[in-house]
PDB file of C-alpha atoms in Angstrom:
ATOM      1  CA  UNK A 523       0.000   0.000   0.000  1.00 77.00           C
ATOM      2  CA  UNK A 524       1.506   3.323  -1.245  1.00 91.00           C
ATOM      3  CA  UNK A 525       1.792   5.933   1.717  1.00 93.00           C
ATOM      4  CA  UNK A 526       2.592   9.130  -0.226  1.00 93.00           C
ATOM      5  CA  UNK A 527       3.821  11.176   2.849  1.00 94.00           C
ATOM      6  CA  UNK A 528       7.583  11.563   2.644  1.00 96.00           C
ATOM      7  CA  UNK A 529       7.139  11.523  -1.440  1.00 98.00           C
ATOM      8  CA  UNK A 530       8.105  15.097  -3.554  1.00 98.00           C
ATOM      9  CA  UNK A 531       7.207  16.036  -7.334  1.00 98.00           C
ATOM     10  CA  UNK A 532      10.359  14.494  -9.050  1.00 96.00           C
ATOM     11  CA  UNK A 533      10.072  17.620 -11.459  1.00 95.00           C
ATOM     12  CA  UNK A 534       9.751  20.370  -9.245  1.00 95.00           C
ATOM     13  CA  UNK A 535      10.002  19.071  -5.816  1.00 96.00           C
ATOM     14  CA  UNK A 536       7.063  20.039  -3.699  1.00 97.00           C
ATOM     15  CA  UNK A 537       4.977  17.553  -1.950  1.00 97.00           C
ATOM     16  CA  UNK A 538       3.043  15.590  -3.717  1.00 98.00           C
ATOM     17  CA  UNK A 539      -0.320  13.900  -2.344  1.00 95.00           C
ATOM     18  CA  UNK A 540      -2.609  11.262  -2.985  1.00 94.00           C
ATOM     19  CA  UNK A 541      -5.582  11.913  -5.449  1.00 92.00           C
ATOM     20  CA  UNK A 542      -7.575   8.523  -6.604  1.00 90.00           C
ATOM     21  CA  UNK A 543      -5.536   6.812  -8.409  1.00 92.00           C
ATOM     22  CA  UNK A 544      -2.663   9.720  -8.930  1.00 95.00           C
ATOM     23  CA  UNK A 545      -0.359  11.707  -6.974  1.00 97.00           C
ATOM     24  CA  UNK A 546      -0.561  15.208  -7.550  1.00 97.00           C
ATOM     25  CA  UNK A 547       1.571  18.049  -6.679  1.00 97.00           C
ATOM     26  CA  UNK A 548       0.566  22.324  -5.966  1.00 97.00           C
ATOM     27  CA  UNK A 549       1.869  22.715  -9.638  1.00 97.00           C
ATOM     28  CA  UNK A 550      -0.259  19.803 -10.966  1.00 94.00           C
ATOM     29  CA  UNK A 551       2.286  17.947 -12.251  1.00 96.00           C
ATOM     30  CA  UNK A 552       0.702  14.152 -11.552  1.00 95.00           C
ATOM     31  CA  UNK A 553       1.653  10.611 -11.500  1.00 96.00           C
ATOM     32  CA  UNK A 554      -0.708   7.372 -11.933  1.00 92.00           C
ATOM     33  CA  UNK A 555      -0.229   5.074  -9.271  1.00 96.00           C
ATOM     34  CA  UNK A 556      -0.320   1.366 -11.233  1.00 96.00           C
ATOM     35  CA  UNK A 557      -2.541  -0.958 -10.467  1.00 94.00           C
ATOM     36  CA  UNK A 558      -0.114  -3.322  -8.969  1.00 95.00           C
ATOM     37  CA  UNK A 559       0.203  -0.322  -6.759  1.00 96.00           C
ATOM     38  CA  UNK A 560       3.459   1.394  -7.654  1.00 97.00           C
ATOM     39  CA  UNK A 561       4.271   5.026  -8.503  1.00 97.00           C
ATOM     40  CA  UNK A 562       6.269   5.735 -11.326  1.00 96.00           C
ATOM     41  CA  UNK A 563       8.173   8.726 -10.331  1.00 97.00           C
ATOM     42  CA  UNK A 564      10.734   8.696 -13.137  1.00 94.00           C
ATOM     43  CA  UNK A 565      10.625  11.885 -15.103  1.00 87.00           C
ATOM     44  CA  UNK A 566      11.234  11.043 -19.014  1.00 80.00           C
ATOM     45  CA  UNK A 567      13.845  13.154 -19.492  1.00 69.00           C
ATOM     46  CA  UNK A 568      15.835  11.457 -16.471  1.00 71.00           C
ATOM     47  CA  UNK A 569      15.537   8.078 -17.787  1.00 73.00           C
ATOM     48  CA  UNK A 570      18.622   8.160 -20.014  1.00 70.00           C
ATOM     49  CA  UNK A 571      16.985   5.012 -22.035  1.00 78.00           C
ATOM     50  CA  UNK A 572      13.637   3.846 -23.073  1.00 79.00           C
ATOM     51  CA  UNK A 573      13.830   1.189 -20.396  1.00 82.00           C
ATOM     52  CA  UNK A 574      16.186   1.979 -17.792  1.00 89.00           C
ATOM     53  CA  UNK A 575      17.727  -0.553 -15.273  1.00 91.00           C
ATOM     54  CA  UNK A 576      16.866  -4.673 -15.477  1.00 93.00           C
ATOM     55  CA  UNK A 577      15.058  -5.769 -18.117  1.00 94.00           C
ATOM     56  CA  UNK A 578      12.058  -8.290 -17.560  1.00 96.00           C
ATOM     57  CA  UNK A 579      14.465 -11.469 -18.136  1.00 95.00           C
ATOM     58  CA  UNK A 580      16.942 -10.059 -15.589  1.00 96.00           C
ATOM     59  CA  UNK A 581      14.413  -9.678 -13.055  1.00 97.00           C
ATOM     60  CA  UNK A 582      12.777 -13.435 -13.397  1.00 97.00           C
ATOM     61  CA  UNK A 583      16.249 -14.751 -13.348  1.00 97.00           C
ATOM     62  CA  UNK A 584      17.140 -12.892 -10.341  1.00 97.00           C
ATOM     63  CA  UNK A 585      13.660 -13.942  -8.325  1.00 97.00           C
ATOM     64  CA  UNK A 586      14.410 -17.604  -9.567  1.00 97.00           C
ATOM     65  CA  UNK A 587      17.716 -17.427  -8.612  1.00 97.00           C
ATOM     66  CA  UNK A 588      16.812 -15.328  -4.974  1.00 98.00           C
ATOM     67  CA  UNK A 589      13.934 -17.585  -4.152  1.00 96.00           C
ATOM     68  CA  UNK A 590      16.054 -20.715  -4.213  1.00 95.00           C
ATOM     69  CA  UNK A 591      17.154 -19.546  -0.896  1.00 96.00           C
ATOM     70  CA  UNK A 592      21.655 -19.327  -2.265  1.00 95.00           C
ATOM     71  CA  UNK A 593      21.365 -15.559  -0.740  1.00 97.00           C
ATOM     72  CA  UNK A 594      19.356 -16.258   2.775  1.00 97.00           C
ATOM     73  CA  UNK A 595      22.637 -15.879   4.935  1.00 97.00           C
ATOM     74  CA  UNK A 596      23.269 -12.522   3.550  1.00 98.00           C
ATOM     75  CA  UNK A 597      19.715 -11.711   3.938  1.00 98.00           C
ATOM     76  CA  UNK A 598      19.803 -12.667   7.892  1.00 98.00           C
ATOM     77  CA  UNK A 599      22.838 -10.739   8.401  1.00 98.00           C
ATOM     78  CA  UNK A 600      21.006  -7.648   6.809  1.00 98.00           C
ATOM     79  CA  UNK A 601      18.270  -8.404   9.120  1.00 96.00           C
ATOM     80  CA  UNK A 602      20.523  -9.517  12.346  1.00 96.00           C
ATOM     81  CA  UNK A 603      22.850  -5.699  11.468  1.00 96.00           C
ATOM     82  CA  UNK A 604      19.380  -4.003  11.295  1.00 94.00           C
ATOM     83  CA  UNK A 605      17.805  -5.070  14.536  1.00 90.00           C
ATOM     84  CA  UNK A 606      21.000  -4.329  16.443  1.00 90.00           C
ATOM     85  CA  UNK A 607      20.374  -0.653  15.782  1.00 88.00           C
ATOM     86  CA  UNK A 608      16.415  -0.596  15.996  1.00 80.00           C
ATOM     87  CA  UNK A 609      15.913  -1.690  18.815  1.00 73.00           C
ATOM     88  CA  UNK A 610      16.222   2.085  19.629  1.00 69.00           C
ATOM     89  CA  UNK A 611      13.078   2.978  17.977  1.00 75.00           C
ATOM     90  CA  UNK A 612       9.713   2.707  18.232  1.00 80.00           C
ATOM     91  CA  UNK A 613       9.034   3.325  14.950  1.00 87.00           C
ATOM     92  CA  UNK A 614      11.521   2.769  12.138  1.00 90.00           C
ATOM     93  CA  UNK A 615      11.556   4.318   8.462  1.00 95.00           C
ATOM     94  CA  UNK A 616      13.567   2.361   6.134  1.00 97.00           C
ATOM     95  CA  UNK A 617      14.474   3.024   2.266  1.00 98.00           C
ATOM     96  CA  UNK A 618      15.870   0.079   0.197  1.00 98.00           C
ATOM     97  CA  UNK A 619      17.745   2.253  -2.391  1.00 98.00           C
ATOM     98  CA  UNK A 620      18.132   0.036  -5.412  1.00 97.00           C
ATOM     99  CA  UNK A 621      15.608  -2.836  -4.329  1.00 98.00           C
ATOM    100  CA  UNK A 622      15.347  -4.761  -7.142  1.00 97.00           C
ATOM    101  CA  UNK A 623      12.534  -6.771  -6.775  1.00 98.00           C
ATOM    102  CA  UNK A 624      12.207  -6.867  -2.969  1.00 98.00           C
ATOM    103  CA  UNK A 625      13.684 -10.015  -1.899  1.00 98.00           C
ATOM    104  CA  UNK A 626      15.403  -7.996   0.798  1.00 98.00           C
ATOM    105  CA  UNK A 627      13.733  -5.671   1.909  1.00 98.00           C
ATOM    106  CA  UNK A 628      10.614  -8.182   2.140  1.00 98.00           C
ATOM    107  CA  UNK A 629      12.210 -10.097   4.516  1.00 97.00           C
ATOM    108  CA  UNK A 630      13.472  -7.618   6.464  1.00 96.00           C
ATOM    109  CA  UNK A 631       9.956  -6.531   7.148  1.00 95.00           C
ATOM    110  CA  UNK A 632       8.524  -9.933   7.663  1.00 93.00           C
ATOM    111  CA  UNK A 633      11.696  -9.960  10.711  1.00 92.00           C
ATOM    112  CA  UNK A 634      10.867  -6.994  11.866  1.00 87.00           C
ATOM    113  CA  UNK A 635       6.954  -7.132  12.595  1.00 78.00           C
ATOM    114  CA  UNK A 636       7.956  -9.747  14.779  1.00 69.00           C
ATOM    115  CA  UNK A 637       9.367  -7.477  17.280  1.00 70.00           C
ATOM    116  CA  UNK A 638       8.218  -4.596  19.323  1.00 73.00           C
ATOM    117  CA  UNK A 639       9.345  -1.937  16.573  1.00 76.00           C
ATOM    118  CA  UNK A 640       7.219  -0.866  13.827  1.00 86.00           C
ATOM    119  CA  UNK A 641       8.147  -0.798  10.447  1.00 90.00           C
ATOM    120  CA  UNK A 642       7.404   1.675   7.906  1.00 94.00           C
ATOM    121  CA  UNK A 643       8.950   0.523   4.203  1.00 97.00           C
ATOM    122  CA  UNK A 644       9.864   2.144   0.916  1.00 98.00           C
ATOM    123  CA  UNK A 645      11.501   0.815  -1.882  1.00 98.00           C
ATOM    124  CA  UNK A 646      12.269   1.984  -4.819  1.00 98.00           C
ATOM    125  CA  UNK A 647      14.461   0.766  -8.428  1.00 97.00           C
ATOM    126  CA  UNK A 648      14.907   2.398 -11.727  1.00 96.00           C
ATOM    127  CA  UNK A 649      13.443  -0.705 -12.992  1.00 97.00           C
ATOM    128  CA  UNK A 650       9.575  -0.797 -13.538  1.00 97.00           C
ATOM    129  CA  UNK A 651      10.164  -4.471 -13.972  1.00 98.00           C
ATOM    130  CA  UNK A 652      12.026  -5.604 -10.333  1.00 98.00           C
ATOM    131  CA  UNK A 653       9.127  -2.746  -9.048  1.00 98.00           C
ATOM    132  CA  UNK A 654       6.599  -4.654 -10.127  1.00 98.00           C
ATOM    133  CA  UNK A 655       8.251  -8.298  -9.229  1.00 98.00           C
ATOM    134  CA  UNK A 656       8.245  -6.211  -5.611  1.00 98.00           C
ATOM    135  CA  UNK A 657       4.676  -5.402  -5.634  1.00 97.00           C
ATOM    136  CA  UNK A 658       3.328  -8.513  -6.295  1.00 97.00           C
ATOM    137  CA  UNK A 659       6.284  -9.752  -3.175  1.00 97.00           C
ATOM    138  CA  UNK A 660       4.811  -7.857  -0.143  1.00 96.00           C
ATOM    139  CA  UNK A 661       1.885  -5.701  -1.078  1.00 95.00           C
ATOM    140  CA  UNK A 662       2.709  -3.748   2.709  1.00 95.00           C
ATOM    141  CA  UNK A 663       5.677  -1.873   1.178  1.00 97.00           C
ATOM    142  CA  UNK A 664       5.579   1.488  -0.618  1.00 98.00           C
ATOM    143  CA  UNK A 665       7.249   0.731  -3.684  1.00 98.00           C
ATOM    144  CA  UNK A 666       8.546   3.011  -6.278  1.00 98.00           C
ATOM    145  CA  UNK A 667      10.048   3.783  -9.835  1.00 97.00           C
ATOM    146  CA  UNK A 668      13.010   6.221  -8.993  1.00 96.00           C
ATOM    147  CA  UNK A 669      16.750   6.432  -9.370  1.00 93.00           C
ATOM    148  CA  UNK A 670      18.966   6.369  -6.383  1.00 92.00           C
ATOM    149  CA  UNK A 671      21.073   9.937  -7.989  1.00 89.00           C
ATOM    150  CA  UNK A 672      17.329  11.705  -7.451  1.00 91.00           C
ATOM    151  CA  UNK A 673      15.420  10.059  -4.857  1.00 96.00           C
ATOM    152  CA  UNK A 674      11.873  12.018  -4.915  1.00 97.00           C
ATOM    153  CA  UNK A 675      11.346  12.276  -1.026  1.00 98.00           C
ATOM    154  CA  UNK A 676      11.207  14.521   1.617  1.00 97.00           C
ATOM    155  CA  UNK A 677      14.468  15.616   3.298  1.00 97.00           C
ATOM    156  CA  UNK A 678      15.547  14.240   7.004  1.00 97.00           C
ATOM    157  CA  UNK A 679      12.756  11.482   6.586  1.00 97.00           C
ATOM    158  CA  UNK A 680      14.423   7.909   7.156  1.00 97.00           C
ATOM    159  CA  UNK A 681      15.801   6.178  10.416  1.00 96.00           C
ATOM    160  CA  UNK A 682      17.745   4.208   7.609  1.00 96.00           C
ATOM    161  CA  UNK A 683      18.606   3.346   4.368  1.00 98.00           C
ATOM    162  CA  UNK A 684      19.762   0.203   2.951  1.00 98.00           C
ATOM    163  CA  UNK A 685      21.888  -0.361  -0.664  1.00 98.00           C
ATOM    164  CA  UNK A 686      22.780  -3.825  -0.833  1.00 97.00           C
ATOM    165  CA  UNK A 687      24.451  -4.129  -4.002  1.00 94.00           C
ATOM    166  CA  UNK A 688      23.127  -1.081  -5.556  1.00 91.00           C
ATOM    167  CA  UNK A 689      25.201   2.473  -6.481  1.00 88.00           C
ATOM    168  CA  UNK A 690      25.045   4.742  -3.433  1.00 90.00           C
ATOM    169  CA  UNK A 691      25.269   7.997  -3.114  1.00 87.00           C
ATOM    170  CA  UNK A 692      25.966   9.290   0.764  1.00 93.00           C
ATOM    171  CA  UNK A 693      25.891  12.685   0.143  1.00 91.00           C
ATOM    172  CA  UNK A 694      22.092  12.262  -0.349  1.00 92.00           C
ATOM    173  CA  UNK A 695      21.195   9.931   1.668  1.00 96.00           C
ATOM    174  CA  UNK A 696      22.515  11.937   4.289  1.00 96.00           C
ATOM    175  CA  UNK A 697      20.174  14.610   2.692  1.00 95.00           C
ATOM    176  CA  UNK A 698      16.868  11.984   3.684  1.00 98.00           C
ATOM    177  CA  UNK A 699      18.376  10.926   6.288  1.00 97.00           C
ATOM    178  CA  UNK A 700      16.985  11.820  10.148  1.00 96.00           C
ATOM    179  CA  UNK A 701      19.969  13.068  12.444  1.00 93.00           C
ATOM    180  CA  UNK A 702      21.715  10.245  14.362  1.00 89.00           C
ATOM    181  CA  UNK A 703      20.009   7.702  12.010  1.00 94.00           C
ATOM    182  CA  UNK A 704      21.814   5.008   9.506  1.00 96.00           C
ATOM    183  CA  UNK A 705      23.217   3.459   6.341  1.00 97.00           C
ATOM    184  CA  UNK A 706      23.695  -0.447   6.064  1.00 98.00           C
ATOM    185  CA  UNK A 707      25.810  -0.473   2.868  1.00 98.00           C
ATOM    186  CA  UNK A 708      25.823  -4.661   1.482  1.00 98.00           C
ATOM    187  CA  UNK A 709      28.633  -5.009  -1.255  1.00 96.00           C
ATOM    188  CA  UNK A 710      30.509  -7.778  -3.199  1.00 94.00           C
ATOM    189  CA  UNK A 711      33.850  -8.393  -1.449  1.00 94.00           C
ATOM    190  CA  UNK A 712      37.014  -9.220  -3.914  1.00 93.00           C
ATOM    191  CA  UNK A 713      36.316 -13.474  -3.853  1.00 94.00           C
ATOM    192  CA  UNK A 714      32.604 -13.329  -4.495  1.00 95.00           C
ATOM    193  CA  UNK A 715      31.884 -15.218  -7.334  1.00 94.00           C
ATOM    194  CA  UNK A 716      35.239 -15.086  -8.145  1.00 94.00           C
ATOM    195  CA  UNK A 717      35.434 -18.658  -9.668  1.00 95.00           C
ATOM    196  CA  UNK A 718      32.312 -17.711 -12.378  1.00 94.00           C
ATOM    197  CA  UNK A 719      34.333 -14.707 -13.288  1.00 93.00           C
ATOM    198  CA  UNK A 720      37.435 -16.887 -14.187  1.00 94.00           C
ATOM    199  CA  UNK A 721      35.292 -18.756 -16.633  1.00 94.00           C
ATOM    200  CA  UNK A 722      33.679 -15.138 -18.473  1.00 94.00           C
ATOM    201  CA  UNK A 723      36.752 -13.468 -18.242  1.00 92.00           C
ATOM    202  CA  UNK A 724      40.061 -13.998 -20.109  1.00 89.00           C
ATOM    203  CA  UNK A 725      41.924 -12.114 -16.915  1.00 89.00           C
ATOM    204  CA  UNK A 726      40.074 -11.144 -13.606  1.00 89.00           C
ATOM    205  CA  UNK A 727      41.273  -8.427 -11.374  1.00 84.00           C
ATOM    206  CA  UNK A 728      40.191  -8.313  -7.443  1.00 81.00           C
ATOM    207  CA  UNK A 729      38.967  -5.316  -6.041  1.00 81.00           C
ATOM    208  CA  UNK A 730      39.459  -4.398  -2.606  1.00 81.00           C
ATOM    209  CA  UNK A 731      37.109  -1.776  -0.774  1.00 81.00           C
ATOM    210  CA  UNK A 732      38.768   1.648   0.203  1.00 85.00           C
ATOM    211  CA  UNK A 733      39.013   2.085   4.103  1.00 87.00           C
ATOM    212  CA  UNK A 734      35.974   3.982   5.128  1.00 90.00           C
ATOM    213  CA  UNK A 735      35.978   7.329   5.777  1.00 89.00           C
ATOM    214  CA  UNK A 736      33.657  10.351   5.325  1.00 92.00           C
ATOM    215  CA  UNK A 737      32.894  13.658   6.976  1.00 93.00           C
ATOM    216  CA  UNK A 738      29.524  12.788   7.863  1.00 94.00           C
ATOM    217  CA  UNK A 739      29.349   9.160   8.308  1.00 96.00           C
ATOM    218  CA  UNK A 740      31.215   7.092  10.945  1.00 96.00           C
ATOM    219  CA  UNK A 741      31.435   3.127  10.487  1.00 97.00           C
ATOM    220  CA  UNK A 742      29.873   1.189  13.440  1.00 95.00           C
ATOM    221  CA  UNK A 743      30.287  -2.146  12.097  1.00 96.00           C
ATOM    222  CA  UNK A 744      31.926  -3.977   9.074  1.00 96.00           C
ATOM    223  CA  UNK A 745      30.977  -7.544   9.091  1.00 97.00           C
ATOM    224  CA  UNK A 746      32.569 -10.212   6.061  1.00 96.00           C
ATOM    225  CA  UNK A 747      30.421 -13.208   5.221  1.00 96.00           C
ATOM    226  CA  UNK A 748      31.945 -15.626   2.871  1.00 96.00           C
ATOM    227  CA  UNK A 749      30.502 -18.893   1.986  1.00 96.00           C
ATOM    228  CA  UNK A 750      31.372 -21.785  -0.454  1.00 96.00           C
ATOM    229  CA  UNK A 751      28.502 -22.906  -2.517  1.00 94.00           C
ATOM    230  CA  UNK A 752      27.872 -25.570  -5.321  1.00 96.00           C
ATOM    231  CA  UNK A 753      25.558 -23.823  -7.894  1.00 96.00           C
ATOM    232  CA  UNK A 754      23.591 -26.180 -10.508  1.00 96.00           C
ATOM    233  CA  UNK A 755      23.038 -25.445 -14.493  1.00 96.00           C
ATOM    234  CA  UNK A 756      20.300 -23.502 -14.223  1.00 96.00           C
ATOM    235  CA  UNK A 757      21.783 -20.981 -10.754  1.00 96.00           C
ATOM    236  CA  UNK A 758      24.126 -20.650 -12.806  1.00 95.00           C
ATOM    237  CA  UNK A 759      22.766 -19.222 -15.581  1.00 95.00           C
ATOM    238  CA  UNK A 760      20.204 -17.352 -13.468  1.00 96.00           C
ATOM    239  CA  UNK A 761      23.245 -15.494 -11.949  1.00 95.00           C
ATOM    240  CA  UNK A 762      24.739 -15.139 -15.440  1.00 93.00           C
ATOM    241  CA  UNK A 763      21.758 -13.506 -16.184  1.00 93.00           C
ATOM    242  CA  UNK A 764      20.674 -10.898 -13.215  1.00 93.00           C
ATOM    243  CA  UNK A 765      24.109  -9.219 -13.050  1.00 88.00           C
ATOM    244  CA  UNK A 766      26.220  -6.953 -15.062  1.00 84.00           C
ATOM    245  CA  UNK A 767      28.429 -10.003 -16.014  1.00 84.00           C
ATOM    246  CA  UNK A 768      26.084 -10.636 -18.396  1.00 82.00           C
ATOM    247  CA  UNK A 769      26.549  -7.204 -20.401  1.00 83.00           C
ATOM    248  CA  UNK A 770      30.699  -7.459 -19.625  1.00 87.00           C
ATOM    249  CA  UNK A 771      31.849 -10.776 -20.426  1.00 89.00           C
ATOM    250  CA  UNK A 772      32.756 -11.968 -23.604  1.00 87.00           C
ATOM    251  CA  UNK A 773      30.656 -14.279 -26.153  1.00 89.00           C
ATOM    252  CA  UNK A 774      32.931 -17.068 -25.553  1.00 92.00           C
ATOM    253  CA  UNK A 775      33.108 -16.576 -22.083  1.00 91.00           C
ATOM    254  CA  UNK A 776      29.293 -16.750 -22.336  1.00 91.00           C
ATOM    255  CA  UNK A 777      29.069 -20.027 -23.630  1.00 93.00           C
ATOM    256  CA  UNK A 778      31.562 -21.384 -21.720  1.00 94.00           C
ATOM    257  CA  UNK A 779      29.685 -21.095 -18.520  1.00 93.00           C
ATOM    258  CA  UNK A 780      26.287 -22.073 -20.814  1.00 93.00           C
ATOM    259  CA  UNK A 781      28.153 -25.183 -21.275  1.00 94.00           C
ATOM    260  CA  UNK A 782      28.827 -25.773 -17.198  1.00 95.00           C
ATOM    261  CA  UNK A 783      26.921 -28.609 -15.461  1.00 97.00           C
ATOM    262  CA  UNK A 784      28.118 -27.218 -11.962  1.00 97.00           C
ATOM    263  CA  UNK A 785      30.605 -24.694 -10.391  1.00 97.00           C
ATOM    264  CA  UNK A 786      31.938 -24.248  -7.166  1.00 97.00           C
ATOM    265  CA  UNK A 787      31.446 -20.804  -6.163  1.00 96.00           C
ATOM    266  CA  UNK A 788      32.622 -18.341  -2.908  1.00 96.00           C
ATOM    267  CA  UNK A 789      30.194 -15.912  -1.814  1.00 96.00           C
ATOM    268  CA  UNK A 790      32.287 -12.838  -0.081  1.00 97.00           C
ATOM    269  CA  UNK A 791      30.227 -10.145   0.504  1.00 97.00           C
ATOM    270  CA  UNK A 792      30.834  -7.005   3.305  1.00 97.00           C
ATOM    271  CA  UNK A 793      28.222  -5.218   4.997  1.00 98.00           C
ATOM    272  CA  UNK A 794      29.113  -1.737   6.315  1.00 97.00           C
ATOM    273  CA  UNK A 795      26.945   0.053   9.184  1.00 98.00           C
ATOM    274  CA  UNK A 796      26.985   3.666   8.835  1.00 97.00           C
ATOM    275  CA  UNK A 797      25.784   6.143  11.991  1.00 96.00           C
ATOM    276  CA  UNK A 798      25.067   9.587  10.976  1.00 96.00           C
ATOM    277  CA  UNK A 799      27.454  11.892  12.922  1.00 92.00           C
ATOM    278  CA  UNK A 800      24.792  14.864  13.044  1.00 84.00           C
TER     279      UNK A 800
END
């Protein structure tokens, strides 16, 4: 269900409220509201493509691929990082910046209504596709079409926001953030999935994250989780298919992991807690 109360005009920036079926802002610029219950509050002329972010196939692979359970562990430690910190409030605001199609943030909320705090959810993708694969997830969420450089809500609104595997920008979330609220950033560390990229790749360089530091950000917690996993014909080319691999490797590094019964595989992945200095 959409709550339109922290959401601004993505053209001009005043509030926008609900209206039927649209949201309207004071300069009647308006936006349908889906009937799977989204908003779509991409602006055409800041969609740099006719269909920005995953496609449709991306999106099934990825739900396929999520709902086979391979990425529960990282999705407990989300949830385990985020109930060490809420615990602290009654009622917690959280933004999944870059949700793709909700497995997170779905079970993040499912974890949390389960405890004394209350949980009010937004998340939002430049995909239409993974925002629709959300709504029809967990119809309790406030889902939305947006991009992560402009996100269309009201500033000093969140207790947190969450970008697991996304592009972040922490000069605005700090914008929506509340003071002395949080970030839980959830990134690839330099193993993960480090044996799939030796068959796509003719050379594979590791990337190690840059010590954290930033003016108005201090890091509370940096937890590793790495995990060896056997993935099966069709994981793998789910995976193949939901990432940017897909768009980077090679045609014959294509088909040589099309022509893969099995791999062995290392999940590494670091999540980084974030407190708000101010």
């Amino acid at each position: 269900m959409l709550d339109a109360s922290p959401l601004i005009c993505p053209i001009d920036g005043q509030s926008l409220r609900l209206d039927g079926q649209r949201l309207c802002c004071p300069s009647n610029h308006s936006f349908d509201i889906a009937r799977q219950g989204y908003a779509n509050l991409l602006p055409v002329h800041k969609k740099h493509s006719r269909d920005p972010g995953d496609s449709k196939n991306m999106v099934e692979a990825r739900q396929r691929f999520l709902d086979s359970g391979i990425y529960n562990g990282i999705s407990d430690q989300l949830n385990t990082l985020v109930q060490s910190v809420c615990g602290a409030y009654n009622n917690l605001t959280v933004l999944d910046a870059g949700c793709g199609e909700g497995f997170y943030l779905d079970r993040l909320a499912k974890t949390v209504s389960t405890g004394q705090t209350s949980l009010k959810a937004y998340g939002l993708d430049i995909s239409k596709w993974a925002v629709q694969a959300a709504c029809r997830r967990n119809k309790q969420i406030s889902w939305l079409v947006a991009s992560n450089a402009a996100i269309p809500c009201q500033p000093h609104t969140f207790d947190l926001i969450i970008c697991a595997f996304g592009y972040h920008k922490l000069e605005w979330f700090n914008h929506l953030l509340k003071p002395h609220s949080h970030i839980l950033l959830v990134e690839a560390g330099p193993e993960h999935l480090l044996e799939l990229r030796e068959v796509i790749y003719p050379e594979v360089r590791k990337s190690e994250l840059s010590p954290f530091e930033h003016p108005d950000f201090t890091l509370l917690e940096h937890r590793l989780q790495t995990k060896d996993l056997t993935l099966n014909k069709q994981q793998l080319s789910d995976l193949l298919l939901m990432t940017p691999h897909l768009y980077r490797a090679s045609h014959e590094g294509k088909e040589k992991a099309a022509n893969l019964e099995s791999l062995n595989v290392q999940i590494d992945v670091q999540f980084r807690l974030l407190s708000k200095i101010h």
